[in-house]
CSV table of C-alpha atoms in Angstrom, one decimal:
chain,number,residue,atom,x,y,z
A,1,UNK,CA,74.2,138.4,143.1
A,2,UNK,CA,70.8,136.8,142.8
A,3,UNK,CA,69.8,138.6,146.1
A,4,UNK,CA,70.9,141.9,144.6
A,5,UNK,CA,68.9,141.2,141.4
A,6,UNK,CA,65.8,140.6,143.5
A,7,UNK,CA,66.3,143.8,145.4
A,8,UNK,CA,66.9,146.0,142.4
A,9,UNK,CA,65.1,144.1,139.7
A,10,UNK,CA,66.6,142.2,136.8
A,11,UNK,CA,69.8,143.7,135.4
A,12,UNK,CA,70.5,144.2,131.7
A,13,UNK,CA,73.4,142.3,130.2
A,14,UNK,CA,75.5,145.4,130.3
A,15,UNK,CA,74.7,146.1,133.9
A,16,UNK,CA,75.4,142.4,134.8
A,17,UNK,CA,78.9,142.5,133.1
A,18,UNK,CA,79.7,145.9,134.6
A,19,UNK,CA,78.7,144.7,138.1
A,20,UNK,CA,80.7,141.4,137.7
A,21,UNK,CA,83.8,143.2,136.4
A,22,UNK,CA,83.7,145.7,139.3
A,23,UNK,CA,83.2,143.0,141.8
A,24,UNK,CA,85.9,140.7,140.6
A,25,UNK,CA,88.4,143.1,139.0
A,26,UNK,CA,91.0,142.6,141.7
A,27,UNK,CA,90.7,138.8,141.5
A,28,UNK,CA,91.1,139.0,137.7
A,29,UNK,CA,94.2,141.2,138.0
A,30,UNK,CA,95.7,139.1,140.7
A,31,UNK,CA,95.2,135.9,138.6
A,32,UNK,CA,96.7,137.6,135.5
A,33,UNK,CA,99.6,138.9,137.6
A,34,UNK,CA,100.5,135.3,138.6
A,35,UNK,CA,101.4,134.5,135.0
A,36,UNK,CA,102.6,137.9,133.8
A,37,UNK,CA,104.9,140.4,135.6
A,38,UNK,CA,104.1,143.2,133.2
A,39,UNK,CA,101.2,145.3,134.4
A,40,UNK,CA,100.3,146.3,130.8
A,41,UNK,CA,100.1,142.7,129.7
A,42,UNK,CA,97.9,142.0,132.7
A,43,UNK,CA,95.5,144.8,131.7
A,44,UNK,CA,95.5,143.4,128.1
A,45,UNK,CA,94.6,140.0,129.4
A,46,UNK,CA,91.8,141.4,131.5
A,47,UNK,CA,90.4,143.3,128.5
A,48,UNK,CA,90.5,140.2,126.4
A,49,UNK,CA,88.9,138.2,129.2
A,50,UNK,CA,86.1,140.8,129.5
A,51,UNK,CA,85.4,140.5,125.8
A,52,UNK,CA,85.1,136.7,126.1
A,53,UNK,CA,82.9,137.0,129.2
A,54,UNK,CA,80.6,139.4,127.4
A,55,UNK,CA,80.1,136.8,124.7
A,56,UNK,CA,79.1,134.3,127.4
A,57,UNK,CA,76.8,136.6,129.4
A,58,UNK,CA,73.8,134.3,129.0
A,59,UNK,CA,75.8,131.3,130.5
A,60,UNK,CA,77.3,133.5,133.2
A,61,UNK,CA,73.8,134.6,134.4
A,62,UNK,CA,72.9,131.0,135.1
A,63,UNK,CA,76.0,130.2,137.2
A,64,UNK,CA,76.0,130.5,141.0
A,65,UNK,CA,78.6,132.8,142.6
A,66,UNK,CA,81.3,130.1,143.1
A,67,UNK,CA,80.9,128.7,139.6
A,68,UNK,CA,81.1,132.3,138.2
A,69,UNK,CA,84.3,133.0,140.1
A,70,UNK,CA,85.8,129.8,138.9
A,71,UNK,CA,84.8,130.6,135.3
A,72,UNK,CA,86.4,134.0,135.5
A,73,UNK,CA,89.6,132.7,137.0
A,74,UNK,CA,89.9,129.9,134.4
A,75,UNK,CA,89.3,132.4,131.6
A,76,UNK,CA,92.0,134.7,132.9
A,77,UNK,CA,94.4,131.8,133.5
A,78,UNK,CA,93.9,130.5,130.0
A,79,UNK,CA,94.4,133.8,128.4
A,80,UNK,CA,97.5,134.5,130.4
A,81,UNK,CA,99.0,131.2,129.4
A,82,UNK,CA,98.2,132.0,125.7
A,83,UNK,CA,100.0,135.3,126.1
A,84,UNK,CA,103.0,133.5,127.6
A,85,UNK,CA,103.1,131.1,124.7
A,86,UNK,CA,102.8,133.9,122.2
A,87,UNK,CA,105.6,135.9,123.9
A,88,UNK,CA,107.7,132.8,124.0
A,89,UNK,CA,107.3,132.2,120.3
A,90,UNK,CA,108.1,135.8,119.5
A,91,UNK,CA,111.2,135.7,121.7
A,92,UNK,CA,112.4,132.7,119.7
A,93,UNK,CA,112.2,134.8,116.5
A,94,UNK,CA,114.2,137.7,118.0
A,95,UNK,CA,117.9,137.5,117.2
A,96,UNK,CA,120.6,140.0,118.2
A,97,UNK,CA,122.7,141.5,115.5
A,98,UNK,CA,125.9,140.1,117.0
A,99,UNK,CA,124.4,136.6,116.7
A,100,UNK,CA,123.6,137.2,113.1
A,101,UNK,CA,127.1,138.4,112.3
A,102,UNK,CA,128.7,135.4,114.0
A,103,UNK,CA,126.8,132.9,112.0
A,104,UNK,CA,128.2,131.6,108.7
A,105,UNK,CA,126.7,129.6,105.9
A,106,UNK,CA,125.9,129.7,102.2
A,107,UNK,CA,123.0,132.1,102.6
A,108,UNK,CA,124.4,134.3,105.4
A,109,UNK,CA,124.8,138.0,104.6
A,110,UNK,CA,126.8,140.0,107.1
A,111,UNK,CA,125.9,143.5,108.1
A,112,UNK,CA,129.0,144.8,106.3
A,113,UNK,CA,127.9,143.0,103.1
A,114,UNK,CA,124.4,144.6,103.4
A,115,UNK,CA,125.9,148.1,103.8
A,116,UNK,CA,128.2,147.6,100.8
A,117,UNK,CA,125.3,146.4,98.8
A,118,UNK,CA,123.2,149.4,99.7
A,119,UNK,CA,126.1,151.8,98.8
A,120,UNK,CA,126.5,150.1,95.4
A,121,UNK,CA,122.8,150.4,94.9
A,122,UNK,CA,123.0,154.2,95.5
A,123,UNK,CA,125.9,154.4,93.1
A,124,UNK,CA,124.0,152.5,90.5
A,125,UNK,CA,121.1,154.9,90.8
A,126,UNK,CA,123.4,157.8,90.4
A,127,UNK,CA,124.9,156.2,87.2
A,128,UNK,CA,121.5,155.5,85.8
A,129,UNK,CA,120.6,159.2,86.2
A,130,UNK,CA,123.6,160.2,84.1
A,131,UNK,CA,122.7,157.8,81.3
A,132,UNK,CA,120.7,158.8,78.3
A,133,UNK,CA,116.9,158.4,78.8
A,134,UNK,CA,116.5,155.4,76.4
A,135,UNK,CA,119.3,153.3,78.0
A,136,UNK,CA,118.2,154.2,81.5
A,137,UNK,CA,114.6,153.2,80.6
A,138,UNK,CA,115.7,150.0,79.1
A,139,UNK,CA,117.9,149.0,82.2
A,140,UNK,CA,115.2,150.0,84.7
A,141,UNK,CA,112.5,148.2,82.9
A,142,UNK,CA,114.5,145.0,82.6
A,143,UNK,CA,116.1,144.8,86.0
A,144,UNK,CA,113.8,146.7,88.3
A,145,UNK,CA,110.4,146.1,86.7
A,146,UNK,CA,111.3,142.6,85.2
A,147,UNK,CA,110.0,143.4,81.7
A,148,UNK,CA,110.5,140.6,79.1
A,149,UNK,CA,111.9,141.2,75.6
A,150,UNK,CA,108.4,141.7,74.0
A,151,UNK,CA,107.5,144.4,76.5
A,152,UNK,CA,110.8,146.1,76.0
A,153,UNK,CA,110.5,145.9,72.2
A,154,UNK,CA,107.0,147.5,72.4
A,155,UNK,CA,108.3,150.3,74.6
A,156,UNK,CA,111.3,150.9,72.2
A,157,UNK,CA,109.4,150.5,69.0
A,158,UNK,CA,111.7,147.8,67.7
A,159,UNK,CA,111.7,144.0,67.1
A,160,UNK,CA,112.1,141.7,70.2
A,161,UNK,CA,115.2,140.2,68.7
A,162,UNK,CA,116.9,143.6,68.7
A,163,UNK,CA,116.3,144.1,72.5
A,164,UNK,CA,119.2,141.8,73.5
A,165,UNK,CA,121.8,143.9,71.7
A,166,UNK,CA,120.3,147.1,73.0
A,167,UNK,CA,120.5,145.7,76.5
A,168,UNK,CA,124.1,144.6,76.0
A,169,UNK,CA,125.1,148.1,74.8
A,170,UNK,CA,123.2,149.8,77.7
A,171,UNK,CA,124.9,147.5,80.3
A,172,UNK,CA,128.3,148.3,78.8
A,173,UNK,CA,127.6,152.0,79.0
A,174,UNK,CA,126.5,151.7,82.6
A,175,UNK,CA,129.6,149.7,83.5
A,176,UNK,CA,131.9,152.2,81.7
A,177,UNK,CA,130.3,155.1,83.6
A,178,UNK,CA,130.7,153.2,86.9
A,179,UNK,CA,134.4,152.4,86.2
A,180,UNK,CA,135.0,156.0,85.1
A,181,UNK,CA,133.6,157.3,88.4
A,182,UNK,CA,135.9,154.9,90.3
A,183,UNK,CA,132.8,153.0,91.6
A,184,UNK,CA,133.8,149.6,90.3
A,185,UNK,CA,137.3,148.4,90.7
A,186,UNK,CA,138.7,146.5,87.7
A,187,UNK,CA,140.3,143.2,88.5
C-alpha cells in the first residue's frame, strides 16, 4: 500500500479505509464465516468491524501490510466470537411453550390459566361498563389506577372514611352483576 500511496499521492482517511475494505473484503468475510454460518450475521460482523477500523484509521496507516492483515483478521475474529456469545446468551433465554407448560412450581402459570384470566378480564370490563358511572369510576380508580382513599374521597366529594363503604358497595354490585350474567360460579 505504501507503494500505491507514493504513485497516487497520499490518500485521505476515507480513501484509505475504502481501499483497505475492497482489498481485504473477501478475507474479512472468510474469517467471519469461520465463526458464523449465517451470511447476514457475517455481513453484520463485517459492518461492525469496519466501524471499529474507521475509528483506528490513524493506527492502521502506520502498520505494514502483514500487521494490517493481522489486525483486520483479529478484529473480525473477536467480533464473531462476541456475536456467538450474544446468540448463546439469547438462546438460553428462549423457552418453548411446551417446556413452560410442563414446569410446575408455586409461581408457574400455565397457558390455560393465562387464557382464563384474560377471558375473566374481558368479562370484568363488560360488567364495569354496565355499572353506574360513580361505582365504575370508584372501582377503576382503586384497582386499575391504584388511587388511595384520600384521592378517591377528593374525586367523590366525600370524607376519606366513607370511601371504604362506597368501595364495598361497588364491589358487591359488580359481583352481583357478574353472578347474574353467569360469569362467576357460586361455590
